[in-house]
Amino acid sequence: MNKFLLPLLFLLLFILEGVFVEFMPSKYSDSMKLVPHFLLVAILLLSIFGSKKHGIIYGLVFGLLFDIVYTEVIGIYLFIYPLASYLASKMMRVLHANIVIASITTLLGVAFVEVGVYELNRIIHITDLTFIDFIQIRFIPTILLNLAFIIIVVYPLKRLFEKISEELGSD
Amino acid sequence: MPQFFLNKRLIVLLVSIIILVALIGFSLRDRTELTWPEKFVKDTVGWVQFLVSKPAHSVAGLFQNLEDLQNTYHENKELKTRVEQIVNLEKQVQLLDKDNKELRVILDKKETLRDFKPLQATVIGRNPDLWQEMMIIDKGKTNGIKKNMAVIGSNGSLLGKIKYVNQFSSTVQLLSSADPKNQVSAIIQGDKNVFGLVDGYDKEKRLLVKRIPSDAIIKKGQLVITSGLGEVFPQGLLIGKVEEVQSDQYGLTQTAYVKPGADFYDIENVMVVKGTMMQQQAAANLELKGGGQ
């Protein structure tokens, strides 16, 4: 398998997030915020099916990239992406690495990041949304969107990451 | 507690929290420019974004066209009723324009705050975490873009302003962003122009124009435009229409709730504008300063 496949896949997902929000229909966009976490889903699945080390490294690199390119507040995603992938891989050590359990763990990871980023943004006054509004406007739609994304990609990504981690292991 | 310090994971966590706080503090301080590594990364990623967004735009355009086709009948009906009004308006505008030019010649006053130069740019990405409403456009320093320039949408309404400039791309902060530093000086048009500051965006998709004097009378439906008095914005860019006016809790000032003229979602092409008069004035000021020294 090509060495560049994994970074390219993550870069594509990273840019896809930015393009996805650009084309969101405007009718519902203020009362319902759909936040794509495609990159995070892939990172979490990598740390579950691939290796924990790779998950954390990709979390660090793409978290930093996300901070620099999109939010312009360096630190938040740099910190929370690796933490989420560490926690996910820790959880999977206890649980059986079944595809359903992995999907639920990934979704929990997305929820963890959403709430974590909300709390951090409240601390630094980027947002003044109340927690109830946050749950209604952002959290529920976001979770549903990312659940749909997880259901679509979990099987192909599982196959891909297992293959890649085998190859890396044999090196 | 020696055991506490031996716990490697805990130390890693603590150190990373310290780094987190330091980095956030670093990026939140009042900075006018990004550091060069950030600019480099943004430009590099911007190039890839440009490649990806081109086909994405064309696919989205196809769907947009289909949607437009569905609404054609309704729109046509509505537009027909408006055409007649527009003919009348056009006549008036021509007359006024001519008058204005003649009077300007008499007064020997060439530039106004209203003059501006537009520069077309394409949106290549948007902040997907949606906490800060920001977009990335494909024009940068090499195209003559500077910090704080006004950005307008395809229908001519104000969208926001340039926050940071890189070599080949720049960041636009939208008016709907919840940043307290994101303020725009505005005029509410009426018999007497009233000044206010656009500051904030509420849940019902309305912009808040604050700090309007309490004795000013504002009616629903009045237009809100940029004043051109602060920074480098030109005058007369449409911001929106007044929907509701409320006085603040102490009754000292009023807040107008304004329906924005621009759609803050689904933006593809924007114009970056620069007031030509402000530019010349700034140059003149610099010369004066230089001459004084």
Tab-separated table of C-alpha atoms in Angstrom:
chain	number	residue	atom	x	y	z
A	1	MET	CA	0.000	0.000	0.000
A	2	ASN	CA	1.154	3.450	-0.838
A	3	LYS	CA	2.791	5.466	1.916
A	4	PHE	CA	1.016	8.638	0.951
A	5	LEU	CA	-2.477	7.205	0.934
A	6	LEU	CA	-3.230	7.921	4.586
A	7	PRO	CA	-2.027	11.558	4.688
A	8	LEU	CA	-3.790	12.249	1.395
A	9	LEU	CA	-7.042	10.740	2.629
A	10	PHE	CA	-6.916	12.838	5.796
A	11	LEU	CA	-6.045	15.992	3.871
A	12	LEU	CA	-8.980	15.391	1.558
A	13	LEU	CA	-11.365	14.953	4.502
A	14	PHE	CA	-9.885	18.073	6.103
A	15	ILE	CA	-10.638	20.170	3.019
A	16	LEU	CA	-13.991	18.482	2.487
A	17	GLU	CA	-15.135	19.800	5.873
A	18	GLY	CA	-14.458	23.364	4.770
A	19	VAL	CA	-16.220	22.828	1.454
A	20	PHE	CA	-19.190	21.060	3.088
A	21	VAL	CA	-20.117	23.990	5.329
A	22	GLU	CA	-19.735	26.366	2.423
A	23	PHE	CA	-22.579	24.694	0.559
A	24	MET	CA	-24.941	24.204	3.447
A	25	PRO	CA	-28.413	25.416	2.545
A	26	SER	CA	-29.090	28.779	4.119
A	27	LYS	CA	-32.714	28.227	5.099
A	28	TYR	CA	-31.992	26.217	8.216
A	29	SER	CA	-28.416	27.214	8.874
A	30	ASP	CA	-29.055	29.609	11.729
A	31	SER	CA	-31.523	27.546	13.691
A	32	MET	CA	-29.674	24.298	13.126
A	33	LYS	CA	-25.923	24.066	12.836
A	34	LEU	CA	-24.537	20.974	11.178
A	35	VAL	CA	-20.891	20.714	12.042
A	36	PRO	CA	-19.012	18.122	9.981
A	37	HIS	CA	-16.422	16.141	11.937
A	38	PHE	CA	-15.353	13.913	9.062
A	39	LEU	CA	-11.679	14.276	9.854
A	40	LEU	CA	-12.206	13.454	13.512
A	41	VAL	CA	-14.260	10.385	12.641
A	42	ALA	CA	-11.429	9.111	10.437
A	43	ILE	CA	-8.819	9.826	13.115
A	44	LEU	CA	-10.868	7.998	15.760
A	45	LEU	CA	-11.420	5.005	13.477
A	46	LEU	CA	-7.706	4.957	12.729
A	47	SER	CA	-6.854	4.809	16.412
A	48	ILE	CA	-9.441	2.063	16.933
A	49	PHE	CA	-8.706	-0.184	13.957
A	50	GLY	CA	-5.203	0.946	13.100
A	51	SER	CA	-2.730	1.824	15.792
A	52	LYS	CA	-3.132	4.078	18.790
A	53	LYS	CA	0.194	5.747	18.075
A	54	HIS	CA	-0.805	6.681	14.542
A	55	GLY	CA	-4.177	7.953	15.711
A	56	ILE	CA	-2.568	10.321	18.188
A	57	ILE	CA	0.074	11.529	15.710
A	58	TYR	CA	-2.516	12.222	13.021
A	59	GLY	CA	-4.682	13.888	15.671
A	60	LEU	CA	-1.813	16.196	16.610
A	61	VAL	CA	-0.830	17.095	13.046
A	62	PHE	CA	-4.332	17.646	11.710
A	63	GLY	CA	-5.504	19.317	14.921
A	64	LEU	CA	-2.727	21.864	14.475
A	65	LEU	CA	-3.587	22.263	10.799
A	66	PHE	CA	-7.250	22.772	11.675
A	67	ASP	CA	-6.357	25.435	14.221
A	68	ILE	CA	-4.085	27.320	11.861
A	69	VAL	CA	-6.186	27.156	8.732
A	70	TYR	CA	-9.730	27.366	10.030
A	71	THR	CA	-10.152	28.664	13.555
A	72	GLU	CA	-7.031	30.836	13.897
A	73	VAL	CA	-6.983	30.085	17.614
A	74	ILE	CA	-4.091	27.684	18.006
A	75	GLY	CA	-4.377	25.056	20.700
A	76	ILE	CA	-7.988	23.934	20.932
A	77	TYR	CA	-8.101	21.223	18.275
A	78	LEU	CA	-4.386	20.523	18.656
A	79	PHE	CA	-5.196	19.454	22.201
A	80	ILE	CA	-8.598	17.843	21.818
A	81	TYR	CA	-8.067	15.645	18.728
A	82	PRO	CA	-5.204	13.591	20.224
A	83	LEU	CA	-7.014	13.440	23.569
A	84	ALA	CA	-10.140	12.070	21.892
A	85	SER	CA	-8.189	9.458	19.945
A	86	TYR	CA	-6.299	8.441	23.088
A	87	LEU	CA	-9.544	8.023	25.021
A	88	ALA	CA	-11.136	6.096	22.138
A	89	SER	CA	-8.275	3.636	21.914
A	90	LYS	CA	-8.316	3.262	25.714
A	91	MET	CA	-12.013	2.475	25.604
A	92	MET	CA	-11.561	-0.084	22.870
A	93	ARG	CA	-9.017	-1.945	24.964
A	94	VAL	CA	-11.797	-2.699	27.425
A	95	LEU	CA	-14.447	-3.375	24.796
A	96	HIS	CA	-14.508	-5.796	21.945
A	97	ALA	CA	-13.446	-4.235	18.603
A	98	ASN	CA	-16.728	-4.964	16.919
A	99	ILE	CA	-17.932	-2.648	14.143
A	100	VAL	CA	-21.023	-1.488	16.060
A	101	ILE	CA	-19.108	-0.823	19.270
A	102	ALA	CA	-16.471	1.026	17.255
A	103	SER	CA	-19.136	3.233	15.663
A	104	ILE	CA	-20.635	4.068	19.046
A	105	THR	CA	-17.196	4.850	20.469
A	106	THR	CA	-16.482	7.127	17.508
A	107	LEU	CA	-19.775	8.918	17.998
A	108	LEU	CA	-18.976	9.371	21.683
A	109	GLY	CA	-15.632	10.798	20.636
A	110	VAL	CA	-17.373	13.320	18.364
A	111	ALA	CA	-19.735	14.267	21.207
A	112	PHE	CA	-16.773	14.646	23.558
A	113	VAL	CA	-14.986	16.984	21.120
A	114	GLU	CA	-18.132	19.059	20.474
A	115	VAL	CA	-18.782	19.608	24.178
A	116	GLY	CA	-15.086	20.125	24.925
A	117	VAL	CA	-14.684	22.764	22.219
A	118	TYR	CA	-17.899	24.462	23.362
A	119	GLU	CA	-16.622	24.706	26.932
A	120	LEU	CA	-13.214	25.996	25.819
A	121	ASN	CA	-14.838	28.561	23.533
A	122	ARG	CA	-17.016	29.734	26.394
A	123	ILE	CA	-13.983	30.184	28.592
A	124	ILE	CA	-12.233	32.348	26.016
A	125	HIS	CA	-15.464	34.229	25.136
A	126	ILE	CA	-15.668	33.223	21.500
A	127	THR	CA	-19.268	32.209	22.102
A	128	ASP	CA	-21.930	33.194	24.610
A	129	LEU	CA	-24.381	30.449	23.708
A	130	THR	CA	-26.148	28.887	26.694
A	131	PHE	CA	-25.771	25.160	27.213
A	132	ILE	CA	-29.417	24.426	26.386
A	133	ASP	CA	-29.178	26.402	23.130
A	134	PHE	CA	-25.941	24.639	22.374
A	135	ILE	CA	-27.604	21.250	22.748
A	136	GLN	CA	-30.618	22.250	20.630
A	137	ILE	CA	-28.973	24.248	17.878
A	138	ARG	CA	-25.647	22.506	17.475
A	139	PHE	CA	-25.244	19.301	19.381
A	140	ILE	CA	-28.187	17.193	18.228
A	141	PRO	CA	-27.989	18.053	14.487
A	142	THR	CA	-24.227	17.603	14.551
A	143	ILE	CA	-24.446	14.210	16.196
A	144	LEU	CA	-27.032	13.052	13.668
A	145	LEU	CA	-24.963	14.271	10.716
A	146	ASN	CA	-21.833	12.572	11.969
A	147	LEU	CA	-23.727	9.384	12.807
A	148	ALA	CA	-24.808	9.235	9.175
A	149	PHE	CA	-21.227	9.816	8.079
A	150	ILE	CA	-19.922	7.101	10.433
A	151	ILE	CA	-22.458	4.583	9.135
A	152	ILE	CA	-21.352	5.287	5.563
A	153	VAL	CA	-17.602	5.131	6.109
A	154	VAL	CA	-17.085	2.731	9.012
A	155	TYR	CA	-16.818	-0.437	6.962
A	156	PRO	CA	-14.497	0.770	4.165
A	157	LEU	CA	-12.295	2.628	6.624
A	158	LYS	CA	-12.105	-0.432	8.909
A	159	ARG	CA	-10.831	-2.553	6.034
A	160	LEU	CA	-8.377	0.121	4.934
A	161	PHE	CA	-6.936	0.846	8.372
A	162	GLU	CA	-6.581	-2.824	9.280
A	163	LYS	CA	-4.723	-3.436	6.051
A	164	ILE	CA	-2.444	-0.472	6.591
A	165	SER	CA	-1.677	-1.340	10.208
A	166	GLU	CA	-0.824	-4.907	9.176
A	167	GLU	CA	1.618	-3.599	6.618
A	168	LEU	CA	3.118	-1.172	9.095
A	169	GLY	CA	3.422	-3.970	11.612
A	170	SER	CA	5.240	-6.193	9.135
A	171	ASP	CA	7.756	-3.497	8.233
B	1	MET	CA	3.895	12.735	46.812
B	2	PRO	CA	6.534	10.964	44.753
B	3	GLN	CA	3.977	8.640	43.232
B	4	PHE	CA	2.103	11.553	41.783
B	5	PHE	CA	5.145	12.751	39.858
B	6	LEU	CA	5.974	9.278	38.658
B	7	ASN	CA	2.714	9.003	36.827
B	8	LYS	CA	3.891	9.685	33.287
B	9	ARG	CA	0.484	10.130	31.762
B	10	LEU	CA	-0.572	12.713	34.295
B	11	ILE	CA	2.560	14.736	33.657
B	12	VAL	CA	1.998	14.582	29.910
B	13	LEU	CA	-1.569	15.782	30.436
B	14	LEU	CA	-0.495	18.637	32.710
B	15	VAL	CA	2.264	19.756	30.370
B	16	SER	CA	-0.089	19.701	27.411
B	17	ILE	CA	-2.668	21.754	29.311
B	18	ILE	CA	0.025	24.337	30.032
B	19	ILE	CA	0.983	24.373	26.347
B	20	LEU	CA	-2.694	24.660	25.411
B	21	VAL	CA	-3.205	27.696	27.619
B	22	ALA	CA	-0.006	29.308	26.355
B	23	LEU	CA	-0.929	28.763	22.701
B	24	ILE	CA	-4.482	30.038	23.144
B	25	GLY	CA	-3.158	33.075	24.960
B	26	PHE	CA	-0.689	33.629	22.151
B	27	SER	CA	-3.309	33.499	19.430
B	28	LEU	CA	-5.956	35.524	21.271
B	29	ARG	CA	-3.797	38.557	21.982
B	30	ASP	CA	-4.528	41.569	19.857
B	31	ARG	CA	-2.493	40.748	16.812
B	32	THR	CA	-2.628	42.525	13.508
B	33	GLU	CA	-0.886	39.826	11.515
B	34	LEU	CA	-0.366	36.095	11.629
B	35	THR	CA	3.104	34.683	12.165
B	36	TRP	CA	4.983	33.521	9.075
B	37	PRO	CA	4.611	29.745	9.726
B	38	GLU	CA	0.849	30.221	9.970
B	39	LYS	CA	0.816	32.233	6.747
B	40	PHE	CA	2.900	29.598	5.014
B	41	VAL	CA	0.600	26.765	6.111
B	42	LYS	CA	-2.506	28.742	5.171
B	43	ASP	CA	-1.192	29.527	1.717
B	44	THR	CA	-0.140	25.948	1.082
B	45	VAL	CA	-3.466	24.544	2.215
B	46	GLY	CA	-5.226	27.360	0.348
B	47	TRP	CA	-3.713	26.089	-2.870
B	48	VAL	CA	-5.120	22.588	-2.285
B	49	GLN	CA	-8.450	24.087	-1.237
B	50	PHE	CA	-8.514	26.019	-4.476
B	51	LEU	CA	-8.049	22.784	-6.425
B	52	VAL	CA	-10.805	20.980	-4.525
B	53	SER	CA	-13.313	23.823	-4.401
B	54	LYS	CA	-13.304	24.423	-8.171
B	55	PRO	CA	-15.047	21.120	-9.083
B	56	ALA	CA	-17.183	21.376	-5.930
B	57	HIS	CA	-18.431	24.770	-7.034
B	58	SER	CA	-19.355	23.509	-10.471
B	59	VAL	CA	-21.283	20.537	-9.066
B	60	ALA	CA	-23.098	22.764	-6.595
B	61	GLY	CA	-23.817	25.193	-9.415
B	62	LEU	CA	-25.601	22.455	-11.315
B	63	PHE	CA	-27.922	21.762	-8.394
B	64	GLN	CA	-28.457	25.480	-7.918
B	65	ASN	CA	-29.497	25.765	-11.558
B	66	LEU	CA	-32.060	22.994	-11.156
B	67	GLU	CA	-33.487	24.696	-8.090
B	68	ASP	CA	-33.632	28.021	-9.924
B	69	LEU	CA	-35.530	26.393	-12.745
B	70	GLN	CA	-38.211	25.242	-10.330
B	71	ASN	CA	-38.792	28.740	-9.002
B	72	THR	CA	-38.776	30.450	-12.376
B	73	TYR	CA	-42.521	30.857	-12.716
B	74	HIS	CA	-43.008	32.526	-9.334
B	75	GLU	CA	-40.022	34.745	-9.690
B	76	ASN	CA	-41.041	35.856	-13.148
B	77	LYS	CA	-44.447	36.926	-11.876
B	78	GLU	CA	-42.962	38.927	-9.058
B	79	LEU	CA	-40.281	40.509	-11.183
B	80	LYS	CA	-42.761	41.683	-13.790
B	81	THR	CA	-44.555	43.761	-11.194
B	82	ARG	CA	-41.292	45.315	-10.169
B	83	VAL	CA	-40.074	46.224	-13.643
B	84	GLU	CA	-42.419	49.171	-13.960
B	85	GLN	CA	-41.326	50.642	-10.662
B	86	ILE	CA	-37.729	50.249	-11.704
B	87	VAL	CA	-38.210	52.187	-14.940
B	88	ASN	CA	-39.510	55.124	-12.929
B	89	LEU	CA	-36.660	54.854	-10.467
B	90	GLU	CA	-34.139	54.726	-13.261
B	91	LYS	CA	-35.391	58.018	-14.663
B	92	GLN	CA	-35.070	59.615	-11.261
B	93	VAL	CA	-31.626	58.198	-10.675
B	94	GLN	CA	-30.381	59.502	-13.990
B	95	LEU	CA	-31.620	62.972	-13.204
B	96	LEU	CA	-30.147	62.931	-9.725
B	97	ASP	CA	-26.889	61.539	-10.959
B	98	LYS	CA	-26.575	64.313	-13.507
B	99	ASP	CA	-27.459	66.916	-10.895
B	100	ASN	CA	-24.956	65.472	-8.507
B	101	LYS	CA	-22.168	65.552	-11.072
B	102	GLU	CA	-22.900	69.139	-12.043
B	103	LEU	CA	-23.019	70.275	-8.448
B	104	ARG	CA	-19.790	68.473	-7.728
B	105	VAL	CA	-18.098	70.273	-10.603
B	106	ILE	CA	-19.349	73.583	-9.242
B	107	LEU	CA	-18.046	72.748	-5.777
B	108	ASP	CA	-14.791	71.323	-7.176
B	109	LYS	CA	-15.169	68.195	-5.081
B	110	LYS	CA	-14.077	65.094	-6.921
B	111	GLU	CA	-13.960	62.167	-4.516
B	112	THR	CA	-16.603	61.015	-2.127
B	113	LEU	CA	-16.634	58.447	0.619
B	114	ARG	CA	-18.787	56.378	-1.689
B	115	ASP	CA	-16.191	55.682	-4.383
B	116	PHE	CA	-14.651	52.259	-4.248
B	117	LYS	CA	-12.715	49.780	-6.307
B	118	PRO	CA	-14.067	46.226	-6.316
B	119	LEU	CA	-11.901	43.127	-6.559
B	120	GLN	CA	-13.520	39.799	-7.336
B	121	ALA	CA	-12.607	36.784	-5.195
B	122	THR	CA	-13.801	33.193	-4.846
B	123	VAL	CA	-14.523	31.493	-1.548
B	124	ILE	CA	-12.337	28.410	-1.201
B	125	GLY	CA	-13.336	27.284	2.266
B	126	ARG	CA	-15.180	28.108	5.417
B	127	ASN	CA	-14.451	27.458	9.062
B	128	PRO	CA	-16.204	24.116	9.588
B	129	ASP	CA	-16.444	24.349	13.366
B	130	LEU	CA	-18.945	27.220	12.900
B	131	TRP	CA	-18.053	28.893	16.167
B	132	GLN	CA	-16.371	31.773	14.463
B	133	GLU	CA	-17.973	32.670	11.178
B	134	MET	CA	-14.995	32.922	8.871
B	135	MET	CA	-14.325	32.247	5.218
B	136	ILE	CA	-11.144	31.843	3.235
B	137	ILE	CA	-10.908	33.583	-0.141
B	138	ASP	CA	-8.422	33.016	-2.928
B	139	LYS	CA	-6.982	36.535	-3.105
B	140	GLY	CA	-4.226	37.859	-0.887
B	141	LYS	CA	-1.501	40.413	-0.464
B	142	THR	CA	-0.268	39.940	-4.025
B	143	ASN	CA	-3.700	41.057	-5.275
B	144	GLY	CA	-3.602	44.176	-3.130
B	145	ILE	CA	-5.850	43.056	-0.308
B	146	LYS	CA	-5.307	44.675	3.061
B	147	LYS	CA	-6.623	44.102	6.553
B	148	ASN	CA	-10.060	45.571	7.390
B	149	MET	CA	-11.217	45.996	3.794
B	150	ALA	CA	-14.951	45.538	3.276
B	151	VAL	CA	-16.254	42.365	1.645
B	152	ILE	CA	-19.572	42.409	-0.216
B	153	GLY	CA	-21.666	39.605	-1.625
B	154	SER	CA	-22.849	39.181	-5.194
B	155	ASN	CA	-25.970	41.292	-4.518
B	156	GLY	CA	-23.883	44.193	-3.228
B	157	SER	CA	-24.686	43.870	0.476
B	158	LEU	CA	-21.990	43.909	3.099
B	159	LEU	CA	-20.824	40.460	4.194
B	160	GLY	CA	-17.942	41.248	6.477
B	161	LYS	CA	-14.374	42.374	6.518
B	162	ILE	CA	-10.890	41.042	5.940
B	163	LYS	CA	-9.424	39.742	9.178
B	164	TYR	CA	-6.021	38.434	8.181
B	165	VAL	CA	-4.127	38.637	4.908
B	166	ASN	CA	-1.664	36.036	3.629
B	167	GLN	CA	0.334	36.098	0.458
B	168	PHE	CA	-2.193	34.299	-1.750
B	169	SER	CA	-5.289	33.936	0.405
B	170	SER	CA	-7.071	35.853	3.129
B	171	THR	CA	-9.589	35.343	5.898
B	172	VAL	CA	-12.945	37.101	5.882
B	173	GLN	CA	-14.794	37.604	9.143
B	174	LEU	CA	-18.524	37.674	8.516
B	175	LEU	CA	-20.850	40.227	10.106
B	176	SER	CA	-22.667	37.344	11.783
B	177	SER	CA	-19.559	36.442	13.759
B	178	ALA	CA	-19.902	36.725	17.517
B	179	ASP	CA	-16.613	38.556	17.975
B	180	PRO	CA	-16.986	41.704	20.130
B	181	LYS	CA	-14.204	43.335	18.128
B	182	ASN	CA	-16.203	42.862	14.946
B	183	GLN	CA	-17.947	46.243	14.691
B	184	VAL	CA	-18.943	48.302	11.691
B	185	SER	CA	-19.982	51.920	11.757
B	186	ALA	CA	-23.391	52.308	10.116
B	187	ILE	CA	-25.970	54.908	9.070
B	188	ILE	CA	-29.700	54.358	9.315
B	189	GLN	CA	-31.155	56.266	6.389
B	190	GLY	CA	-34.142	58.483	6.934
B	191	ASP	CA	-35.066	62.167	6.827
B	192	LYS	CA	-32.153	62.590	9.156
B	193	ASN	CA	-29.302	60.083	9.077
B	194	VAL	CA	-28.746	58.278	12.356
B	195	PHE	CA	-25.425	56.695	13.278
B	196	GLY	CA	-24.979	53.370	15.001
B	197	LEU	CA	-22.620	50.422	15.329
B	198	VAL	CA	-23.303	46.980	13.911
B	199	ASP	CA	-22.348	44.670	16.743
B	200	GLY	CA	-23.737	41.168	17.070
B	201	TYR	CA	-26.096	38.710	15.484
B	202	ASP	CA	-29.065	37.091	17.190
B	203	LYS	CA	-30.750	33.732	16.886
B	204	GLU	CA	-33.427	35.073	14.562
B	205	LYS	CA	-30.871	35.924	11.872
B	206	ARG	CA	-30.875	39.624	12.637
B	207	LEU	CA	-27.949	41.983	13.007
B	208	LEU	CA	-27.892	44.246	16.021
B	209	VAL	CA	-27.181	47.926	15.442
B	210	LYS	CA	-26.298	49.344	18.828
B	211	ARG	CA	-25.567	52.739	20.304
B	212	ILE	CA	-28.277	54.671	18.497
B	213	PRO	CA	-29.172	57.904	20.341
B	214	SER	CA	-32.386	57.519	22.339
B	215	ASP	CA	-34.057	60.543	20.734
B	216	ALA	CA	-33.617	59.262	17.180
B	217	ILE	CA	-36.839	58.103	15.571
B	218	ILE	CA	-36.368	54.935	13.580
B	219	LYS	CA	-39.074	53.204	11.636
B	220	LYS	CA	-39.386	49.697	10.382
B	221	GLY	CA	-38.143	49.250	6.839
B	222	GLN	CA	-35.481	51.953	6.888
B	223	LEU	CA	-32.243	51.012	5.161
B	224	VAL	CA	-28.971	50.594	7.020
B	225	ILE	CA	-25.745	51.339	5.123
B	226	THR	CA	-22.071	51.647	5.999
B	227	SER	CA	-21.074	55.118	7.093
B	228	GLY	CA	-17.581	55.060	5.637
B	229	LEU	CA	-16.332	56.998	8.642
B	230	GLY	CA	-14.289	54.320	10.331
B	231	GLU	CA	-11.300	52.487	8.987
B	232	VAL	CA	-11.240	51.764	5.253
B	233	PHE	CA	-14.861	50.991	4.419
B	234	PRO	CA	-16.474	52.998	1.629
B	235	GLN	CA	-19.789	54.714	2.281
B	236	GLY	CA	-23.117	53.399	1.119
B	237	LEU	CA	-22.702	49.633	1.161
B	238	LEU	CA	-26.038	48.097	2.066
B	239	ILE	CA	-26.136	46.287	5.393
B	240	GLY	CA	-29.847	45.598	5.707
B	241	LYS	CA	-33.346	46.771	6.643
B	242	VAL	CA	-34.601	47.726	10.083
B	243	GLU	CA	-37.090	45.224	11.488
B	244	GLU	CA	-37.513	46.292	15.070
B	245	VAL	CA	-36.234	48.937	17.453
B	246	GLN	CA	-35.853	48.571	21.188
B	247	SER	CA	-34.392	50.914	23.763
B	248	ASP	CA	-31.743	49.397	25.997
B	249	GLN	CA	-32.264	48.615	29.668
B	250	TYR	CA	-31.250	52.086	30.899
B	251	GLY	CA	-33.060	53.976	28.132
B	252	LEU	CA	-29.885	55.805	27.121
B	253	THR	CA	-29.484	54.269	23.696
B	254	GLN	CA	-31.549	52.200	21.299
B	255	THR	CA	-30.799	48.970	19.522
B	256	ALA	CA	-32.153	48.299	16.046
B	257	TYR	CA	-32.663	44.765	14.828
B	258	VAL	CA	-31.704	44.660	11.193
B	259	LYS	CA	-32.483	42.005	8.645
B	260	PRO	CA	-29.235	41.623	6.711
B	261	GLY	CA	-29.275	42.168	2.957
B	262	ALA	CA	-26.712	39.427	2.481
B	263	ASP	CA	-27.136	35.725	2.932
B	264	PHE	CA	-24.371	34.528	5.248
B	265	TYR	CA	-24.517	30.980	3.928
B	266	ASP	CA	-23.966	29.458	0.540
B	267	ILE	CA	-21.539	32.144	-0.577
B	268	GLU	CA	-19.459	31.474	-3.639
B	269	ASN	CA	-18.233	34.748	-5.077
B	270	VAL	CA	-17.467	37.903	-3.152
B	271	MET	CA	-16.052	41.347	-3.895
B	272	VAL	CA	-13.400	42.964	-1.794
B	273	VAL	CA	-13.780	46.724	-1.896
B	274	LYS	CA	-11.581	49.569	-0.927
B	275	GLY	CA	-12.701	53.161	-0.505
B	276	THR	CA	-10.556	55.195	-2.881
B	277	MET	CA	-10.958	58.418	-0.946
B	278	MET	CA	-9.727	56.983	2.315
B	279	GLN	CA	-6.697	55.623	0.558
B	280	GLN	CA	-5.811	59.002	-0.889
B	281	GLN	CA	-6.401	60.708	2.413
B	282	ALA	CA	-4.162	58.254	4.185
B	283	ALA	CA	-1.459	58.827	1.595
B	284	ALA	CA	-1.863	62.581	1.994
B	285	ASN	CA	-1.624	62.263	5.768
B	286	LEU	CA	1.561	60.246	5.439
B	287	GLU	CA	3.054	62.889	3.184
B	288	LEU	CA	2.151	65.607	5.635
B	289	LYS	CA	3.768	63.695	8.457
B	290	GLY	CA	6.863	63.034	6.371
B	291	GLY	CA	7.080	66.717	5.450
B	292	GLY	CA	6.803	67.774	9.068
B	293	GLN	CA	9.739	65.758	10.233
